[in-house]
Amino acid sequence: MAGRQTRSAYFFVVFPLGILLVFTLVPTVVGLGLSFFQWNGDGPPSFVGFRNFQALFRDAKFWPALRNTMVYGLVSVPPAVLLAFLLAVAVHARWFRGKALVRTLFFMPTIISVVAIGFVWRWLLDDQAGLLNYGLRLVGVDDPPNWLQDGYWPFFWIIVISVWQKVGFCLVLYLAALAGINETLYEAAEVDGASRVAVLRHITWPQAAPMTAFLMVTGVISALMVFDLVYVVTGSTAGSISESDYTNVLNLFIFRQFGYSRFGYASAIGVVIFLLTVVATAAQLGLFAERGGKGAAR
Amino acid sequence: MSSLRRPSLPVRAAVHLGVYLVAATMLAPFLWMLLTSLKTDQEAAQAPTLGNLLPAVWQWRNYPRAVEAADLHLYYANSTVVAVVTTVLAVAHNALAGFAFAKMRFAGRRVLFWMTLATMMLPMQCFFIFAYLISRWLGFIDNWQALIVPFLASGFGVFYMRQAVSAVPDALLEAGRIDGMDDWDLFWTIVRPMAWPAITALAIFSFMNSWNNFFWPLIVIDSIGEKTLPLAVADLASGQYMQSWPETMAAATILILPLIVIFFFCQRAFVRGVALTGIKE
């Protein structure tokens, strides 16, 4: 730290920190507090204690949204991470041809707007003219489901699309992690005559474990806050949010309550999501730490 | 497993086949989108066969049609202004703050830096309500300020720039000071060029986030004229039935085109920019 005490430092940090304070820090703190008030944005908020939460737990729309959000978080992230790991191991191998091309292809869904992604999948899954149902009819399935309408099928496809969309991002990060593994570990394994599977299990996977932990934790956090994909795939509009119990998620539920200007109630749902992310993160970090500890003992 | 002996040819072939098959599923939906966007409505509705995979006559006018139907040119302009202004200002702010945190001493530096890190962990999407109310009180609702101002700094951006600027040797800055440079000169003539790779990566990342941002614009924009492109395109497919698949696919192609073009021209920086998010969230 060669710096001197300087006044221009404050000039450099005041505006960025002001933005973070006003648009992130204060809304979070106030949001936690607002969950104990009833408020439509005009006039003073009135304190209601835990009544927002009591009302929430009696709300018939809450439990399906909570269940779907948790299912989405649990089911969409691990397959994407695992698939990305296996692909990264293959692509990282020295004999693999076309690394750059593969990375480019896998990257496409990462940079593309969820709106476009939702559209193209809705087109592929269209009941009448969609490619999937055409293919199914071709192989003799006469009455394929209407994927975007029937029961849990839309939610199933939302999970599939989300896995498809996440794989590339995880792949790129895994490639960076694999490039950082110490070569001498592999050389030692080779000297010992370890099998390919043994090397994968006992060197590559544990060495990449910090990245796996990172991808799982951040993946689950963002999955618990899912909004865009569900909104687009269910054909919602700002005026009419799809509230089907088959596809509803907590963030869509907040958005709906926000539309009614029930700011206290909406904040209470925000607190529920927040607590879910805290519990999920703590549970996963505990899990990975325990595994890591055992690995070290072995 | 680079140092391990090569597997046999059939194994290598199978692995390549598997990886490329999955890779193809990343591209295929977008190719199908592009092809559909160039067909007539009737063609798109027909059962696909090898014969009608490609459009009989390439319907380029679907593009002007889509633009006209939804006034996409207006939203394109909105999105471009918002994304460019956000990117330029946000990168400048984050870089200056990163410089201050990395190379200057001032009272409260540690506390302020911890505050910055804390904002990286806070889930904005759960507590957007009060951010909306603040924007409303500031008179930001329904205009560009709402889309730009909250994104003029990010905890991640400040953190990332601090890491990048830390790599600049102190001796260089000292030499600059002896030559009589003030902190601005130091930033512009020494820090900026040396941290340029990090700055471009952050710029690409900011542009992508701004261009694709959906949730926040949906909340703060009510009137039609102020919408950004993703909102306008999403409106095309409101409800369960699309008016015209080719037109919708043309609009979606228009939406993703700028990022695809940027992606192909600066792929390395792009991959680095997204790999950055590895530290984020």
XYZ file of C-alpha atoms in Angstrom:
579
model
C 0.000 0.000 0.000
C 2.000 2.894 -1.327
C -0.863 5.328 -1.062
C -0.866 8.457 1.003
C -3.850 9.729 2.879
C -5.720 11.454 0.088
C -8.973 13.254 -0.244
C -9.587 12.229 -3.838
C -10.114 8.664 -2.588
C -13.451 9.784 -1.142
C -14.296 11.416 -4.409
C -13.613 8.117 -6.203
C -15.709 5.950 -3.883
C -18.567 8.223 -2.881
C -20.747 7.768 -5.945
C -20.382 3.977 -6.404
C -20.910 3.373 -2.700
C -23.864 5.737 -2.682
C -25.515 3.671 -5.420
C -24.900 0.424 -3.555
C -26.230 1.925 -0.358
C -29.412 3.354 -1.860
C -30.346 0.538 -4.234
C -29.071 -2.596 -2.480
C -28.199 -2.180 1.174
C -31.084 0.025 2.295
C -33.759 -1.925 0.329
C -32.592 -5.183 1.909
C -32.626 -3.861 5.453
C -35.914 -2.027 4.992
C -37.354 -5.056 3.163
C -36.670 -7.270 6.171
C -38.401 -4.704 8.373
C -41.321 -4.095 6.013
C -42.383 -7.734 6.336
C -43.787 -6.778 9.771
C -45.874 -3.925 8.424
C -48.921 -3.463 6.299
C -48.297 -0.821 3.682
C -49.474 0.207 0.237
C -46.785 2.843 -0.239
C -48.932 5.833 0.736
C -49.034 7.190 4.232
C -47.332 5.613 7.216
C -46.956 1.807 7.339
C -48.876 0.126 10.151
C -47.145 -2.463 12.305
C -48.830 -5.885 12.189
C -46.229 -8.116 13.824
C -46.174 -11.607 12.331
C -49.576 -11.294 10.715
C -48.136 -11.085 7.184
C -46.460 -14.436 7.746
C -49.590 -15.963 9.293
C -51.597 -14.818 6.286
C -48.906 -16.142 3.974
C -48.997 -19.617 5.521
C -52.779 -19.685 5.071
C -52.555 -18.449 1.471
C -53.516 -21.337 -0.836
C -51.183 -19.940 -3.516
C -48.144 -19.921 -1.221
C -47.503 -23.633 -0.642
C -47.471 -24.714 -4.301
C -45.187 -21.775 -5.105
C -42.864 -22.726 -2.238
C -42.839 -26.388 -3.277
C -42.146 -25.565 -6.942
C -39.357 -23.162 -6.018
C -37.687 -25.780 -3.839
C -38.097 -28.514 -6.441
C -36.656 -26.194 -9.065
C -33.662 -25.371 -6.871
C -32.997 -29.021 -5.989
C -33.627 -30.582 -9.389
C -32.323 -28.061 -11.910
C -28.867 -27.338 -10.500
C -27.142 -30.699 -9.754
C -27.693 -32.210 -13.234
C -26.305 -29.085 -14.910
C -23.233 -29.064 -12.662
C -22.593 -32.798 -13.033
C -23.045 -32.757 -16.814
C -20.747 -29.730 -17.075
C -18.097 -31.541 -15.030
C -18.129 -34.626 -17.265
C -18.060 -32.490 -20.415
C -15.243 -30.355 -19.032
C -13.147 -33.445 -18.271
C -13.590 -34.626 -21.863
C -12.932 -31.233 -23.437
C -9.935 -30.584 -21.192
C -8.173 -33.783 -22.340
C -5.133 -33.000 -24.473
C -6.379 -35.210 -27.322
C -9.730 -33.441 -27.610
C -10.114 -31.653 -30.949
C -11.969 -28.378 -31.314
C -11.933 -27.055 -27.744
C -12.555 -23.468 -28.889
C -15.499 -24.449 -31.079
C -17.112 -26.485 -28.325
C -16.670 -23.679 -25.827
C -18.251 -21.215 -28.261
C -21.253 -23.471 -28.843
C -21.832 -24.111 -25.170
C -21.598 -20.455 -24.502
C -24.502 -19.410 -26.726
C -27.308 -19.893 -24.177
C -25.311 -17.990 -21.555
C -25.221 -14.740 -23.499
C -28.691 -14.922 -24.995
C -31.701 -13.174 -23.497
C -34.067 -15.430 -21.578
C -36.878 -13.930 -23.628
C -35.415 -15.356 -26.842
C -34.650 -18.653 -25.119
C -38.212 -18.915 -23.862
C -39.593 -18.136 -27.315
C -37.540 -20.633 -29.212
C -38.412 -23.395 -26.734
C -42.090 -22.519 -26.844
C -41.841 -22.873 -30.594
C -40.084 -26.257 -30.345
C -42.681 -27.462 -27.826
C -45.718 -26.058 -29.620
C -48.690 -28.414 -29.530
C -49.479 -28.384 -33.249
C -46.481 -27.208 -35.259
C -43.666 -27.829 -32.761
C -40.680 -29.896 -33.799
C -40.875 -32.192 -30.767
C -44.476 -33.239 -31.238
C -43.901 -33.647 -34.947
C -41.063 -36.031 -34.183
C -43.200 -37.912 -31.650
C -46.051 -38.339 -34.119
C -43.532 -39.589 -36.653
C -42.466 -42.405 -34.341
C -46.040 -43.357 -33.596
C -47.021 -41.330 -30.539
C -50.415 -40.251 -31.853
C -51.494 -38.033 -29.029
C -48.454 -36.314 -27.517
C -49.098 -34.002 -24.538
C -49.513 -30.305 -24.977
C -46.195 -29.608 -23.266
C -46.932 -25.976 -22.443
C -50.408 -26.584 -20.995
C -50.859 -30.010 -19.469
C -50.324 -30.425 -15.730
C -46.706 -30.469 -14.638
C -45.286 -30.661 -18.173
C -44.583 -26.909 -18.443
C -42.661 -27.041 -15.166
C -40.788 -30.119 -16.311
C -39.704 -28.261 -19.439
C -38.752 -25.166 -17.471
C -36.331 -27.382 -15.537
C -34.987 -28.970 -18.727
C -34.470 -25.560 -20.340
C -32.751 -24.286 -17.231
C -30.310 -27.223 -17.201
C -29.649 -26.710 -20.913
C -29.050 -23.019 -20.321
C -26.719 -23.428 -17.325
C -24.433 -26.179 -18.609
C -22.253 -23.903 -20.749
C -21.559 -21.446 -17.958
C -20.584 -24.241 -15.568
C -18.461 -25.827 -18.294
C -16.405 -22.663 -18.813
C -15.751 -22.312 -15.095
C -14.859 -26.007 -14.753
C -12.391 -25.695 -17.645
C -10.678 -22.884 -15.751
C -10.627 -25.024 -12.592
C -9.246 -28.099 -14.389
C -6.495 -26.009 -15.973
C -5.394 -25.087 -12.469
C -4.900 -28.652 -11.213
C -1.294 -29.519 -10.510
C 0.094 -31.768 -13.275
C 2.322 -33.693 -10.872
C -0.782 -35.272 -9.295
C -1.610 -36.913 -12.614
C 1.974 -37.927 -13.184
C 2.097 -39.591 -9.786
C -1.156 -41.429 -10.553
C 0.304 -42.613 -13.834
C 3.402 -43.942 -12.120
C 1.137 -45.814 -9.703
C -0.752 -47.262 -12.647
C -4.104 -45.816 -11.586
C -7.039 -46.479 -13.879
C -8.743 -43.644 -15.720
C -11.817 -43.923 -13.525
C -9.693 -43.927 -10.380
C -7.913 -40.764 -11.531
C -11.255 -39.106 -12.204
C -12.638 -40.126 -8.803
C -9.610 -39.571 -6.625
C -7.831 -36.653 -8.299
C -9.947 -34.641 -10.730
C -13.229 -34.647 -8.790
C -11.734 -33.764 -5.367
C -9.410 -31.184 -6.907
C -12.365 -29.534 -8.648
C -14.481 -29.707 -5.482
C -14.157 -26.006 -4.601
C -15.551 -25.139 -8.036
C -18.332 -27.707 -7.622
C -19.215 -26.197 -4.266
C -19.190 -22.730 -5.752
C -21.374 -23.679 -8.738
C -23.839 -25.553 -6.539
C -24.167 -22.800 -3.948
C -24.506 -19.904 -6.400
C -26.650 -22.019 -8.723
C -29.137 -22.894 -5.989
C -29.275 -19.294 -4.748
C -30.155 -17.970 -8.181
C -32.538 -20.889 -8.792
C -34.505 -20.006 -5.653
C -34.989 -16.541 -7.138
C -36.048 -17.785 -10.581
C -38.420 -15.460 -12.392
C -37.634 -14.674 -16.049
C -37.757 -18.198 -17.407
C -41.040 -19.104 -15.718
C -42.550 -15.787 -16.756
C -41.643 -16.219 -20.415
C -42.402 -19.933 -20.765
C -45.837 -19.594 -19.139
C -46.655 -16.698 -21.461
C -47.191 -14.221 -18.642
C -47.512 -10.510 -19.202
C -47.008 -7.641 -16.779
C -50.802 -7.415 -16.549
C -51.533 -11.108 -16.214
C -49.050 -13.311 -14.414
C -49.672 -17.000 -14.791
C -50.733 -18.226 -11.354
C -51.121 -21.883 -12.135
C -50.185 -23.973 -9.109
C -48.268 -26.248 -11.466
C -45.712 -23.578 -12.380
C -45.960 -20.809 -9.797
C -42.719 -19.873 -8.020
C -42.114 -17.530 -5.087
C -40.641 -14.699 -7.097
C -43.630 -14.689 -9.448
C -45.824 -14.656 -6.369
C -43.960 -11.581 -5.016
C -44.342 -9.865 -8.351
C -48.072 -10.454 -8.232
C -48.446 -9.048 -4.699
C -46.215 -6.143 -5.658
C -48.678 -5.438 -8.484
C -51.442 -5.132 -5.862
C -49.225 -2.678 -3.893
C -49.191 -5.071 -0.908
C -45.649 -4.089 -0.079
C -45.534 -5.579 3.426
C -46.962 -8.905 2.290
C -44.617 -9.023 -0.704
C -41.665 -8.287 1.611
C -42.713 -11.226 3.799
C -42.408 -13.529 0.765
C -39.011 -11.937 0.107
C -37.969 -12.875 3.636
C -39.045 -16.480 2.987
C -36.870 -16.649 -0.155
C -34.027 -15.011 1.732
C -34.249 -17.585 4.529
C -34.380 -20.390 1.957
C -31.163 -19.144 0.351
C -29.469 -18.875 3.744
C -30.503 -22.413 4.755
C -29.574 -23.873 1.363
C -26.187 -22.179 1.404
C -25.398 -23.236 4.967
C -26.494 -26.815 4.264
C -24.366 -27.074 1.140
C -21.311 -25.460 2.663
C -21.655 -27.858 5.592
C -21.968 -30.786 3.214
C -18.940 -29.799 1.159
C -16.856 -28.999 4.225
C -17.673 -32.403 5.722
C -16.775 -34.174 2.483
C -13.596 -32.133 2.235
C -12.686 -33.051 5.817
C -13.228 -36.751 5.192
C -11.242 -36.530 1.971
C -8.333 -35.017 3.844
C -8.503 -37.705 6.536
C -8.442 -40.444 3.939
C -6.132 -35.803 -17.397
C -3.772 -34.355 -19.907
C -0.712 -36.308 -18.864
C -2.454 -39.664 -18.777
C -1.917 -41.871 -21.809
C -4.340 -41.411 -24.694
C -7.343 -43.712 -24.732
C -7.898 -45.941 -27.744
C -9.277 -44.511 -30.970
C -12.851 -45.838 -30.553
C -13.034 -44.334 -27.067
C -11.765 -41.002 -28.299
C -14.239 -41.065 -31.187
C -17.112 -41.871 -28.848
C -16.163 -39.060 -26.472
C -15.944 -36.571 -29.324
C -19.292 -37.745 -30.658
C -20.941 -37.397 -27.262
C -19.571 -33.926 -26.572
C -20.413 -32.648 -30.048
C -23.934 -34.072 -29.825
C -24.600 -32.142 -26.634
C -22.900 -29.081 -28.145
C -25.227 -29.356 -31.146
C -28.264 -29.086 -28.885
C -26.887 -25.704 -27.774
C -26.916 -24.405 -31.326
C -29.831 -26.249 -32.923
C -32.678 -24.290 -31.267
C -31.180 -21.025 -32.486
C -30.693 -22.367 -36.012
C -34.299 -23.487 -35.993
C -35.288 -20.033 -34.782
C -33.338 -18.422 -37.638
C -34.829 -20.755 -40.246
C -38.352 -20.233 -38.944
C -37.854 -16.474 -39.038
C -37.290 -16.701 -42.792
C -40.352 -18.805 -43.671
C -43.920 -17.896 -44.498
C -46.545 -18.495 -41.821
C -47.916 -21.446 -43.813
C -44.500 -23.019 -44.218
C -43.785 -22.693 -40.511
C -47.084 -24.362 -39.660
C -46.424 -27.337 -41.938
C -44.986 -30.533 -40.581
C -41.227 -30.280 -41.044
C -39.720 -32.642 -43.615
C -36.325 -32.706 -45.254
C -37.912 -31.011 -48.250
C -39.241 -27.976 -46.411
C -36.463 -27.634 -43.859
C -35.256 -24.556 -45.685
C -37.725 -21.870 -46.742
C -38.877 -22.154 -50.401
C -38.350 -18.420 -50.769
C -36.307 -16.752 -48.038
C -38.729 -14.322 -46.443
C -36.360 -11.510 -45.480
C -39.299 -9.162 -45.207
C -40.354 -10.920 -42.002
C -37.735 -8.721 -40.352
C -39.113 -5.330 -41.413
C -42.564 -6.795 -40.733
C -41.633 -7.703 -37.162
C -39.989 -4.321 -36.602
C -43.061 -2.499 -37.872
C -45.583 -4.662 -36.066
C -44.060 -3.927 -32.677
C -42.131 -0.687 -33.280
C -38.957 -2.569 -32.433
C -36.725 0.221 -33.761
C -37.858 2.463 -30.891
C -37.057 -0.170 -28.297
C -33.781 -0.936 -29.987
C -32.836 2.697 -29.526
C -33.961 2.646 -25.878
C -32.022 -0.515 -25.117
C -28.900 0.702 -26.889
C -28.832 4.034 -25.069
C -29.479 2.379 -21.710
C -26.879 -0.360 -22.208
C -24.165 1.942 -23.559
C -24.598 4.653 -20.930
C -24.810 2.075 -18.123
C -21.705 0.265 -19.340
C -19.507 3.327 -19.767
C -20.450 4.960 -16.471
C -20.566 1.765 -14.431
C -17.141 0.634 -15.591
C -15.685 4.081 -14.876
C -17.196 4.173 -11.385
C -16.186 0.638 -10.517
C -12.655 1.163 -11.819
C -12.165 4.399 -9.871
C -13.532 2.862 -6.690
C -11.390 -0.226 -7.263
C -8.348 2.031 -7.664
C -9.160 3.834 -4.427
C -9.611 0.588 -2.490
C -6.476 -0.988 -3.939
C -3.999 1.875 -3.829
C -5.135 4.656 -1.525
C -5.286 5.015 2.195
C -8.280 6.732 3.735
C -10.250 6.585 6.941
C -13.026 3.983 6.774
C -11.480 2.097 3.884
C -11.913 -1.330 5.471
C -15.479 -0.721 6.587
C -16.504 0.638 3.215
C -14.882 -2.265 1.410
C -16.688 -4.772 3.607
C -19.903 -2.968 2.844
C -19.176 -3.366 -0.853
C -18.539 -7.083 -0.427
C -21.741 -7.436 1.574
C -23.822 -6.037 -1.279
C -22.530 -8.880 -3.465
C -24.256 -11.406 -1.223
C -27.584 -9.630 -0.910
C -30.361 -11.062 -3.030
C -31.717 -8.002 -4.827
C -34.571 -10.010 -6.312
C -36.170 -10.692 -2.918
C -36.039 -7.103 -1.761
C -36.629 -5.088 -4.890
C -39.712 -3.463 -3.382
C -38.016 -0.731 -1.437
C -35.581 -0.135 -4.303
C -38.659 0.453 -6.451
C -40.128 2.872 -3.900
C -36.855 4.798 -3.676
C -36.782 5.037 -7.462
C -40.357 6.304 -7.382
C -39.553 8.971 -4.809
C -36.581 10.051 -6.907
C -38.919 10.428 -9.881
C -37.152 7.662 -11.805
C -40.162 5.526 -12.631
C -40.945 5.169 -16.291
C -37.777 6.770 -17.582
C -34.184 5.950 -18.381
C -32.887 6.981 -14.990
C -34.666 3.992 -13.459
C -32.945 1.667 -15.897
C -29.495 3.228 -15.575
C -28.870 4.731 -12.137
C -29.242 1.597 -9.942
C -26.680 -0.179 -12.138
C -24.016 2.543 -12.102
C -22.009 0.553 -9.594
C -21.925 -3.053 -8.504
C -20.305 -4.714 -5.541
C -18.868 -7.292 -7.871
C -17.495 -4.651 -10.261
C -15.743 -2.747 -7.477
C -14.336 -5.967 -6.033
C -13.114 -7.185 -9.416
C -11.469 -3.864 -10.300
C -9.802 -3.735 -6.906
C -8.239 -7.135 -7.589
C -7.103 -6.004 -11.043
C -5.649 -2.689 -9.881
C -3.813 -4.380 -6.998
C -1.566 -5.972 -9.624
C -0.260 -2.563 -10.727
C 3.213 -2.096 -9.127
C 3.304 0.544 -6.405
C 6.689 1.748 -7.692
C 5.067 2.941 -10.916
C 2.510 4.986 -9.005
C 5.215 6.410 -6.738
C 7.267 7.434 -9.762
C 4.185 9.118 -11.198
C 3.623 11.019 -7.978
C 7.220 12.200 -7.937
C 6.655 13.477 -11.464
C 3.841 15.590 -10.055
C 0.810 13.587 -11.221
C -2.375 13.872 -9.200
C -4.638 10.861 -8.578
C -6.628 11.446 -11.761
C -3.445 11.457 -13.883
C -2.271 8.309 -12.145
C -5.548 6.604 -12.936
C -5.665 7.694 -16.548
C -2.022 7.258 -17.572
C -0.938 4.280 -15.447
C -3.844 2.327 -13.955
C -6.222 2.458 -16.926
C -3.826 0.983 -19.526
C -2.488 -1.641 -17.127
C -5.933 -2.797 -16.025
C -7.356 -2.643 -19.549
C -8.021 -6.411 -19.974
C -10.025 -6.390 -16.757
C -11.823 -3.219 -17.814
C -12.908 -4.659 -21.178
C -14.060 -7.887 -19.544
C -16.114 -5.941 -17.036
C -17.509 -3.732 -19.814
C -18.701 -6.721 -21.808
C -20.248 -8.248 -18.739
C -22.042 -4.988 -17.863
C -23.322 -4.542 -21.401
C -24.663 -8.090 -21.503
C -26.412 -7.718 -18.165
C -27.944 -4.419 -19.133
C -29.084 -5.609 -22.557
C -30.647 -8.795 -21.186
C -32.037 -7.297 -17.993
C -35.672 -8.256 -17.705
C -36.932 -8.267 -14.123
C -36.074 -4.716 -13.104
C -37.293 -3.000 -16.315
C -40.519 -4.951 -15.966
C -41.001 -3.354 -12.551
C -40.011 0.229 -13.203
C -41.350 0.746 -16.725
C -45.093 1.148 -17.209
C -45.615 3.123 -20.386
C -45.119 1.492 -23.741
C -42.727 4.072 -25.169
C -40.101 3.647 -22.453
C -39.770 -0.128 -22.698
C -36.541 -1.899 -23.467
C -36.214 -4.451 -26.247
C -36.624 -7.617 -24.119
C -39.888 -6.276 -22.694
C -41.212 -5.317 -26.113
C -40.312 -8.689 -27.592
C -41.810 -10.533 -24.619
C -45.084 -8.709 -25.228
C -45.242 -10.241 -28.701
C -45.855 -13.625 -27.147
C -48.148 -12.633 -24.360
C -50.880 -15.144 -23.767
C -50.842 -18.691 -24.961
C -50.913 -18.175 -28.711
C -48.487 -16.417 -30.970
C -49.790 -14.344 -33.837
C -47.149 -15.468 -36.291
C -44.251 -17.752 -35.453
C -41.930 -16.458 -38.203
C -42.517 -12.874 -37.118
C -41.925 -13.742 -33.465
C -38.746 -15.631 -34.305
C -37.557 -12.661 -36.383
C -38.101 -10.393 -33.377
C -36.197 -12.799 -31.135
C -33.338 -12.882 -33.641
C -33.248 -9.096 -33.671
C -33.107 -9.146 -29.892
C -30.101 -11.456 -29.664
C -28.183 -10.155 -32.690
C -26.036 -7.457 -31.011
C -24.724 -9.815 -28.337
C -24.039 -12.547 -30.899
C -22.068 -10.080 -33.045
C -20.111 -8.757 -30.068
C -19.550 -12.336 -28.929
C -17.966 -13.386 -32.188
C -15.708 -10.346 -32.347
C -14.449 -10.449 -28.778
C -14.874 -14.051 -27.770
C -11.888 -14.223 -25.476
C -12.900 -11.173 -23.508
C -16.447 -12.500 -23.438
C -15.490 -15.848 -21.972
C -13.314 -14.075 -19.463
C -16.156 -11.662 -18.731
C -18.553 -14.468 -17.946
C -15.956 -16.545 -16.162
C -15.741 -13.462 -13.962
C -19.185 -14.141 -12.656
C -17.453 -17.127 -11.117
C -16.459 -14.825 -8.328
C -19.831 -13.123 -8.340
C -23.272 -13.916 -6.945
